């Protein structure tokens, strides 16, 4: 699922292309994509794009009149920039947003249709799709700690809960925890002050590092290869490969439709965490599926 750095890269690639341009029209091939009835889709057509924003893991395109097109890519949704009027013939093509200089096309791989489009009005409308997690870049260590300790959760669950922290999913939480040298199953109420400092700094640094990398890539061309598995990642998607810090093999905890990767020597004091039985034991303290996490709403 595209996370904060991926969404940031999409937005920085799209800004020079569509801000100031009129949205000539929207073509949908799947009626299911659009999840709102009011304001109608036609109300955004012909309006000039004013600004782009990230709302959690969503891309929000704001047009004149404070109307917003909000796209959630979920797991397999991706954006593409194609020549104006690009055909939507393949079954993965769900929508095209036509501008005078090109078309922004939304695709979704696979058979499940989870990506969504909301047409919303004003700040109130945007708030209705915002799970409410804090933005790490406008938070200090105190608000970070308050957000993550609202409930006694495993670090993995707390970092990926969109009600607590904005924009972080399975991939970047693995990277953050490895950078912080903390176990994914440590409970937030057990964390020592020096560990909070490490976790906060690692969250900021990891996201800054990846936003920088992905934005730099987006300068050279529209981000067509958005993936949760990047070759320069330290642990995520690197099961059985050597840890870049200590050289030990990366381990995993598997659960429903996903896995967490970690290094035992660097993060758990050498302790191997058993997989399926562990996630059963942790119950609600462990993210079961990505869909389930994304369904979490503001309290
Ligand atoms: Zn290691």
mmCIF file of C-alpha atoms and ligand atoms in Angstrom:
data_model
loop_
_atom_site.group_PDB
_atom_site.id
_atom_site.type_symbol
_atom_site.label_atom_id
_atom_site.label_comp_id
_atom_site.label_asym_id
_atom_site.label_seq_id
_atom_site.Cartn_x
_atom_site.Cartn_y
_atom_site.Cartn_z
ATOM 1 C CA UNK A 1 0.000 0.000 0.000
ATOM 2 C CA UNK A 2 1.424 3.401 -0.911
ATOM 3 C CA UNK A 3 2.482 5.116 2.325
ATOM 4 C CA UNK A 4 3.508 8.670 3.239
ATOM 5 C CA UNK A 5 6.739 8.804 1.156
ATOM 6 C CA UNK A 6 4.966 7.345 -1.899
ATOM 7 C CA UNK A 7 2.070 9.786 -1.592
ATOM 8 C CA UNK A 8 4.541 12.667 -1.138
ATOM 9 C CA UNK A 9 6.300 11.592 -4.346
ATOM 10 C CA UNK A 10 3.007 11.423 -6.277
ATOM 11 C CA UNK A 11 2.090 14.890 -5.040
ATOM 12 C CA UNK A 12 5.415 16.456 -5.930
ATOM 13 C CA UNK A 13 5.246 14.892 -9.407
ATOM 14 C CA UNK A 14 1.661 16.045 -9.920
ATOM 15 C CA UNK A 15 1.956 19.622 -8.633
ATOM 16 C CA UNK A 16 3.879 21.033 -11.606
ATOM 17 C CA UNK A 17 1.620 19.094 -13.998
ATOM 18 C CA UNK A 18 -1.862 19.978 -12.765
ATOM 19 C CA UNK A 19 -1.872 22.934 -10.338
ATOM 20 C CA UNK A 20 -3.245 25.894 -12.320
ATOM 21 C CA UNK A 21 -4.718 23.590 -14.976
ATOM 22 C CA UNK A 22 -8.442 23.080 -15.522
ATOM 23 C CA UNK A 23 -9.793 19.588 -14.892
ATOM 24 C CA UNK A 24 -11.520 19.124 -18.248
ATOM 25 C CA UNK A 25 -13.336 15.938 -17.345
ATOM 26 C CA UNK A 26 -13.369 12.744 -15.330
ATOM 27 C CA UNK A 27 -13.918 9.338 -16.944
ATOM 28 C CA UNK A 28 -14.797 6.337 -14.786
ATOM 29 C CA UNK A 29 -14.897 2.729 -15.960
ATOM 30 C CA UNK A 30 -16.048 1.406 -12.589
ATOM 31 C CA UNK A 31 -19.145 2.863 -10.952
ATOM 32 C CA UNK A 32 -17.970 1.360 -7.657
ATOM 33 C CA UNK A 33 -14.921 3.647 -7.502
ATOM 34 C CA UNK A 34 -16.913 6.779 -6.633
ATOM 35 C CA UNK A 35 -18.101 6.511 -3.017
ATOM 36 C CA UNK A 36 -19.940 9.821 -2.710
ATOM 37 C CA UNK A 37 -23.129 11.104 -4.371
ATOM 38 C CA UNK A 38 -22.919 14.726 -3.282
ATOM 39 C CA UNK A 39 -21.368 16.946 -4.508
ATOM 40 C CA UNK A 40 -21.831 15.295 -7.929
ATOM 41 C CA UNK A 41 -18.782 14.358 -9.995
ATOM 42 C CA UNK A 42 -19.827 16.871 -12.670
ATOM 43 C CA UNK A 43 -19.406 19.695 -10.141
ATOM 44 C CA UNK A 44 -15.594 19.394 -10.225
ATOM 45 C CA UNK A 45 -15.339 19.333 -14.003
ATOM 46 C CA UNK A 46 -14.120 22.510 -15.691
ATOM 47 C CA UNK A 47 -12.581 23.816 -12.468
ATOM 48 C CA UNK A 48 -8.929 24.809 -12.078
ATOM 49 C CA UNK A 49 -6.756 22.816 -9.657
ATOM 50 C CA UNK A 50 -5.646 24.992 -6.745
ATOM 51 C CA UNK A 51 -3.668 22.677 -4.473
ATOM 52 C CA UNK A 52 -2.767 19.095 -3.646
ATOM 53 C CA UNK A 53 -2.676 17.589 -0.186
ATOM 54 C CA UNK A 54 -1.990 14.300 1.510
ATOM 55 C CA UNK A 55 -4.746 13.114 3.855
ATOM 56 C CA UNK A 56 -3.406 10.014 5.619
ATOM 57 C CA UNK A 57 -2.591 7.665 2.728
ATOM 58 C CA UNK A 58 -4.876 9.548 0.324
ATOM 59 C CA UNK A 59 -4.090 12.055 -2.415
ATOM 60 C CA UNK A 60 -6.448 15.054 -2.341
ATOM 61 C CA UNK A 61 -6.800 17.295 -5.396
ATOM 62 C CA UNK A 62 -8.392 20.632 -4.544
ATOM 63 C CA UNK A 63 -10.164 22.602 -7.268
ATOM 64 C CA UNK A 64 -11.770 26.050 -7.350
ATOM 65 C CA UNK A 65 -14.739 26.441 -5.049
ATOM 66 C CA UNK A 66 -13.054 24.363 -2.285
ATOM 67 C CA UNK A 67 -14.112 21.070 -3.843
ATOM 68 C CA UNK A 68 -11.807 18.066 -3.445
ATOM 69 C CA UNK A 69 -11.238 14.848 -5.333
ATOM 70 C CA UNK A 70 -9.802 12.406 -2.818
ATOM 71 C CA UNK A 71 -8.176 9.196 -4.033
ATOM 72 C CA UNK A 72 -7.359 6.231 -1.810
ATOM 73 C CA UNK A 73 -5.147 3.765 -3.658
ATOM 74 C CA UNK A 74 -5.462 1.013 -1.022
ATOM 75 C CA UNK A 75 -3.078 -1.866 -1.807
ATOM 76 C CA UNK A 76 -2.944 -2.173 -5.565
ATOM 77 C CA UNK A 77 -4.083 1.227 -6.833
ATOM 78 C CA UNK A 78 -1.493 3.305 -8.717
ATOM 79 C CA UNK A 79 -1.388 6.632 -10.533
ATOM 80 C CA UNK A 80 0.028 7.231 -13.987
ATOM 81 C CA UNK A 81 0.541 10.262 -16.188
ATOM 82 C CA UNK A 82 -0.445 9.565 -19.779
ATOM 83 C CA UNK A 83 -1.039 11.553 -22.967
ATOM 84 C CA UNK A 84 -4.251 13.573 -22.912
ATOM 85 C CA UNK A 85 -7.344 11.490 -23.577
ATOM 86 C CA UNK A 86 -5.534 8.175 -22.870
ATOM 87 C CA UNK A 87 -7.751 5.170 -23.574
ATOM 88 C CA UNK A 88 -9.085 3.229 -20.603
ATOM 89 C CA UNK A 89 -9.295 -0.116 -22.345
ATOM 90 C CA UNK A 90 -7.448 -2.502 -19.996
ATOM 91 C CA UNK A 91 -9.477 -3.923 -17.116
ATOM 92 C CA UNK A 92 -7.114 -2.381 -14.565
ATOM 93 C CA UNK A 93 -7.895 1.162 -15.730
ATOM 94 C CA UNK A 94 -10.486 2.608 -13.363
ATOM 95 C CA UNK A 95 -10.489 6.327 -14.027
ATOM 96 C CA UNK A 96 -8.940 9.155 -16.006
ATOM 97 C CA UNK A 97 -8.739 12.787 -14.946
ATOM 98 C CA UNK A 98 -8.245 14.780 -18.114
ATOM 99 C CA UNK A 99 -6.203 17.971 -18.214
ATOM 100 C CA UNK A 100 -5.140 20.023 -21.267
ATOM 101 C CA UNK A 101 -1.566 18.686 -20.944
ATOM 102 C CA UNK A 102 -2.245 15.026 -20.125
ATOM 103 C CA UNK A 103 -4.429 12.550 -18.268
ATOM 104 C CA UNK A 104 -3.962 11.298 -14.736
ATOM 105 C CA UNK A 105 -4.968 7.642 -14.858
ATOM 106 C CA UNK A 106 -5.852 5.472 -11.862
ATOM 107 C CA UNK A 107 -5.221 1.746 -12.232
ATOM 108 C CA UNK A 108 -5.790 -1.090 -9.785
ATOM 109 C CA UNK A 109 -4.120 -4.467 -10.273
ATOM 110 C CA UNK A 110 -5.822 -7.717 -9.305
ATOM 111 C CA UNK A 111 -9.490 -8.573 -9.065
ATOM 112 C CA UNK A 112 -10.418 -6.833 -5.823
ATOM 113 C CA UNK A 113 -11.788 -3.328 -6.232
ATOM 114 C CA UNK A 114 -10.742 -1.421 -3.125
ATOM 115 C CA UNK A 115 -9.409 1.905 -4.437
ATOM 116 C CA UNK A 116 -11.845 4.760 -3.917
ATOM 117 C CA UNK A 117 -12.695 8.275 -5.036
ATOM 118 C CA UNK A 118 -14.561 10.738 -2.837
ATOM 119 C CA UNK A 119 -15.778 14.155 -3.982
ATOM 120 C CA UNK A 120 -15.810 16.357 -0.892
ATOM 121 C CA UNK A 121 -16.594 19.947 -0.071
ATOM 122 C CA UNK A 122 -14.327 22.123 2.095
ATOM 123 C CA UNK A 123 -12.316 21.332 5.204
ATOM 124 C CA UNK A 124 -15.268 19.579 6.814
ATOM 125 C CA UNK A 125 -15.477 17.222 3.879
ATOM 126 C CA UNK A 126 -11.744 16.458 4.047
ATOM 127 C CA UNK A 127 -12.019 15.813 7.767
ATOM 128 C CA UNK A 128 -14.632 13.125 7.139
ATOM 129 C CA UNK A 129 -12.030 10.882 5.450
ATOM 130 C CA UNK A 130 -9.094 11.758 7.716
ATOM 131 C CA UNK A 131 -8.542 8.995 10.297
ATOM 132 C CA UNK A 132 -7.030 11.705 12.539
ATOM 133 C CA UNK A 133 -3.458 10.491 13.199
ATOM 134 C CA UNK A 134 -0.857 13.152 13.969
ATOM 135 C CA UNK A 135 1.490 14.382 11.251
ATOM 136 C CA UNK A 136 5.007 13.506 12.387
ATOM 137 C CA UNK A 137 6.490 16.595 10.735
ATOM 138 C CA UNK A 138 4.327 18.998 12.677
ATOM 139 C CA UNK A 139 4.617 17.120 15.983
ATOM 140 C CA UNK A 140 7.197 17.124 18.727
ATOM 141 C CA UNK A 141 8.301 14.154 20.800
ATOM 142 C CA UNK A 142 5.671 14.925 23.461
ATOM 143 C CA UNK A 143 2.678 14.852 21.144
ATOM 144 C CA UNK A 144 4.195 11.792 19.431
ATOM 145 C CA UNK A 145 4.416 9.986 22.747
ATOM 146 C CA UNK A 146 0.924 11.050 23.838
ATOM 147 C CA UNK A 147 -0.565 9.811 20.550
ATOM 148 C CA UNK A 148 1.200 6.450 20.667
ATOM 149 C CA UNK A 149 0.441 5.787 24.331
ATOM 150 C CA UNK A 150 -3.291 6.590 24.096
ATOM 151 C CA UNK A 151 -3.666 2.817 24.360
ATOM 152 C CA UNK A 152 -1.140 0.203 25.418
ATOM 153 C CA UNK A 153 -0.299 -1.212 21.993
ATOM 154 C CA UNK A 154 2.543 -3.067 20.373
ATOM 155 C CA UNK A 155 4.860 -0.656 18.575
ATOM 156 C CA UNK A 156 3.949 -2.273 15.255
ATOM 157 C CA UNK A 157 0.271 -1.682 15.817
ATOM 158 C CA UNK A 158 0.697 1.827 17.220
ATOM 159 C CA UNK A 159 2.891 3.001 14.325
ATOM 160 C CA UNK A 160 0.494 1.638 11.697
ATOM 161 C CA UNK A 161 -2.738 2.814 13.338
ATOM 162 C CA UNK A 162 -3.947 5.693 11.132
ATOM 163 C CA UNK A 163 -5.877 7.161 14.095
ATOM 164 C CA UNK A 164 -2.597 7.672 15.969
ATOM 165 C CA UNK A 165 -0.032 8.469 13.295
ATOM 166 C CA UNK A 166 -0.674 9.609 9.741
ATOM 167 C CA UNK A 167 0.510 7.810 6.609
ATOM 168 C CA UNK A 168 2.558 4.888 7.968
ATOM 169 C CA UNK A 169 1.893 1.286 6.969
ATOM 170 C CA UNK A 170 3.585 -2.068 7.037
ATOM 171 C CA UNK A 171 6.673 -1.184 5.034
ATOM 172 C CA UNK A 172 7.814 2.019 6.712
ATOM 173 C CA UNK A 173 6.941 0.796 10.215
ATOM 174 C CA UNK A 174 9.388 -2.101 9.657
ATOM 175 C CA UNK A 175 12.044 0.359 8.544
ATOM 176 C CA UNK A 176 11.402 2.724 11.469
ATOM 177 C CA UNK A 177 11.586 -0.053 14.073
ATOM 178 C CA UNK A 178 14.818 -1.384 12.618
ATOM 179 C CA UNK A 179 16.335 2.117 12.623
ATOM 180 C CA UNK A 180 15.194 2.572 16.241
ATOM 181 C CA UNK A 181 16.491 -0.911 17.192
ATOM 182 C CA UNK A 182 13.187 -1.680 18.881
ATOM 183 C CA UNK A 183 11.092 -4.836 18.830
ATOM 184 C CA UNK A 184 7.792 -4.695 16.916
ATOM 185 C CA UNK A 185 6.047 -6.392 19.851
ATOM 186 C CA UNK A 186 7.237 -4.064 22.620
ATOM 187 C CA UNK A 187 4.233 -2.391 24.242
ATOM 188 C CA UNK A 188 4.052 1.387 24.100
ATOM 189 C CA UNK A 189 3.483 1.627 27.867
ATOM 190 C CA UNK A 190 6.751 -0.257 28.473
ATOM 191 C CA UNK A 191 8.965 2.093 26.487
ATOM 192 C CA UNK A 192 11.722 3.919 28.400
ATOM 193 C CA UNK A 193 12.359 7.637 27.854
ATOM 194 C CA UNK A 194 15.584 7.018 25.885
ATOM 195 C CA UNK A 195 13.675 4.539 23.696
ATOM 196 C CA UNK A 196 11.007 7.153 22.950
ATOM 197 C CA UNK A 197 13.784 9.473 21.816
ATOM 198 C CA UNK A 198 15.125 6.789 19.516
ATOM 199 C CA UNK A 199 11.698 5.922 18.147
ATOM 200 C CA UNK A 200 10.753 9.539 17.495
ATOM 201 C CA UNK A 201 14.095 10.355 15.828
ATOM 202 C CA UNK A 202 13.969 7.160 13.746
ATOM 203 C CA UNK A 203 10.417 7.866 12.599
ATOM 204 C CA UNK A 204 11.399 11.357 11.453
ATOM 205 C CA UNK A 205 14.697 10.293 9.907
ATOM 206 C CA UNK A 206 13.336 7.246 8.107
ATOM 207 C CA UNK A 207 10.441 9.165 6.578
ATOM 208 C CA UNK A 208 12.657 12.132 5.665
ATOM 209 C CA UNK A 209 15.179 9.815 4.049
ATOM 210 C CA UNK A 210 12.542 8.070 1.936
ATOM 211 C CA UNK A 211 10.586 11.190 1.050
ATOM 212 C CA UNK A 212 13.886 12.698 -0.155
ATOM 213 C CA UNK A 213 14.753 9.622 -2.196
ATOM 214 C CA UNK A 214 11.327 9.213 -3.760
ATOM 215 C CA UNK A 215 10.912 12.920 -4.487
ATOM 216 C CA UNK A 216 14.304 12.962 -6.196
ATOM 217 C CA UNK A 217 13.150 10.027 -8.335
ATOM 218 C CA UNK A 218 9.912 11.870 -9.112
ATOM 219 C CA UNK A 219 11.981 14.772 -10.503
ATOM 220 C CA UNK A 220 13.228 12.492 -13.263
ATOM 221 C CA UNK A 221 9.822 11.147 -14.265
ATOM 222 C CA UNK A 222 6.341 10.393 -12.964
ATOM 223 C CA UNK A 223 6.518 7.735 -10.189
ATOM 224 C CA UNK A 224 5.443 4.697 -12.193
ATOM 225 C CA UNK A 225 7.138 2.095 -9.994
ATOM 226 C CA UNK A 226 5.495 2.633 -6.611
ATOM 227 C CA UNK A 227 6.073 -0.453 -4.473
ATOM 228 C CA UNK A 228 6.301 -1.425 -0.803
ATOM 229 C CA UNK A 229 9.529 -3.251 -1.617
ATOM 230 C CA UNK A 230 12.474 -0.998 -2.349
ATOM 231 C CA UNK A 231 15.934 -2.404 -2.840
ATOM 232 C CA UNK A 232 17.511 0.035 -0.390
ATOM 233 C CA UNK A 233 15.179 -0.896 2.450
ATOM 234 C CA UNK A 234 16.945 -2.284 5.518
ATOM 235 C CA UNK A 235 14.498 -5.023 6.550
ATOM 236 C CA UNK A 236 11.106 -4.735 4.852
ATOM 237 C CA UNK A 237 10.687 -7.446 2.196
ATOM 238 C CA UNK A 238 14.218 -8.725 2.938
ATOM 239 C CA UNK A 239 13.430 -12.013 4.730
ATOM 240 C CA UNK A 240 16.560 -14.177 5.024
ATOM 241 C CA UNK A 241 18.792 -11.483 3.557
ATOM 242 C CA UNK A 242 21.572 -9.994 5.694
ATOM 243 C CA UNK A 243 20.794 -7.137 8.073
ATOM 244 C CA UNK A 244 22.650 -4.050 6.804
ATOM 245 C CA UNK A 245 23.693 -3.217 10.384
ATOM 246 C CA UNK A 246 24.870 -6.561 11.817
ATOM 247 C CA UNK A 247 24.816 -9.038 8.922
ATOM 248 C CA UNK A 248 22.452 -11.523 10.615
ATOM 249 C CA UNK A 249 19.569 -12.888 8.555
ATOM 250 C CA UNK A 250 16.365 -10.844 8.577
ATOM 251 C CA UNK A 251 13.450 -12.690 10.204
ATOM 252 C CA UNK A 252 9.701 -12.400 9.818
ATOM 253 C CA UNK A 253 6.418 -12.651 11.694
ATOM 254 C CA UNK A 254 3.663 -13.718 9.324
ATOM 255 C CA UNK A 255 0.042 -12.801 9.775
ATOM 256 C CA UNK A 256 -3.180 -12.851 7.733
ATOM 257 C CA UNK A 257 -2.137 -11.160 4.506
ATOM 258 C CA UNK A 258 1.201 -9.758 5.432
ATOM 259 C CA UNK A 259 4.444 -10.040 7.331
ATOM 260 C CA UNK A 260 6.653 -7.971 9.572
ATOM 261 C CA UNK A 261 10.383 -8.135 9.016
ATOM 262 C CA UNK A 262 12.944 -7.527 11.747
ATOM 263 C CA UNK A 263 16.484 -8.315 12.826
ATOM 264 C CA UNK A 264 16.667 -10.289 16.062
ATOM 265 C CA UNK A 265 20.170 -9.192 16.979
ATOM 266 C CA UNK A 266 19.429 -5.499 16.399
ATOM 267 C CA UNK A 267 15.856 -5.332 17.676
ATOM 268 C CA UNK A 268 14.843 -8.106 20.073
ATOM 269 C CA UNK A 269 18.022 -8.903 21.981
ATOM 270 C CA UNK A 270 18.461 -11.984 19.795
ATOM 271 C CA UNK A 271 15.020 -13.383 20.542
ATOM 272 C CA UNK A 272 13.207 -15.041 17.638
ATOM 273 C CA UNK A 273 9.523 -14.154 17.602
ATOM 274 C CA UNK A 274 7.325 -17.058 16.539
ATOM 275 C CA UNK A 275 4.966 -16.084 13.771
ATOM 276 C CA UNK A 276 1.334 -17.254 13.457
ATOM 277 C CA UNK A 277 0.928 -18.325 17.065
ATOM 278 C CA UNK A 278 2.330 -14.984 18.155
ATOM 279 C CA UNK A 279 -0.093 -12.944 16.092
ATOM 280 C CA UNK A 280 -2.963 -15.009 17.535
ATOM 281 C CA UNK A 281 -1.690 -14.382 21.009
ATOM 282 C CA UNK A 282 -1.390 -10.654 20.435
ATOM 283 C CA UNK A 283 -4.928 -10.485 19.099
ATOM 284 C CA UNK A 284 -6.060 -6.909 18.690
ATOM 285 C CA UNK A 285 -2.592 -5.584 19.434
ATOM 286 C CA UNK A 286 -1.411 -6.798 16.086
ATOM 287 C CA UNK A 287 -2.516 -5.432 12.704
ATOM 288 C CA UNK A 288 -4.443 -8.299 11.146
ATOM 289 C CA UNK A 289 -4.982 -7.071 7.621
ATOM 290 C CA UNK A 290 -4.226 -3.845 5.844
ATOM 291 C CA UNK A 291 -7.879 -3.427 4.990
ATOM 292 C CA UNK A 292 -8.815 -3.713 8.613
ATOM 293 C CA UNK A 293 -6.345 -1.009 9.568
ATOM 294 C CA UNK A 294 -7.508 1.317 6.850
ATOM 295 C CA UNK A 295 -11.092 0.889 8.015
ATOM 296 C CA UNK A 296 -10.233 2.354 11.403
ATOM 297 C CA UNK A 297 -11.996 5.623 11.922
ATOM 298 C CA UNK A 298 -11.343 8.560 14.147
ATOM 299 C CA UNK A 299 -12.501 7.898 17.677
HETATM 300 ZN ZN1 LIG B 1 20.849 -6.530 12.583
#
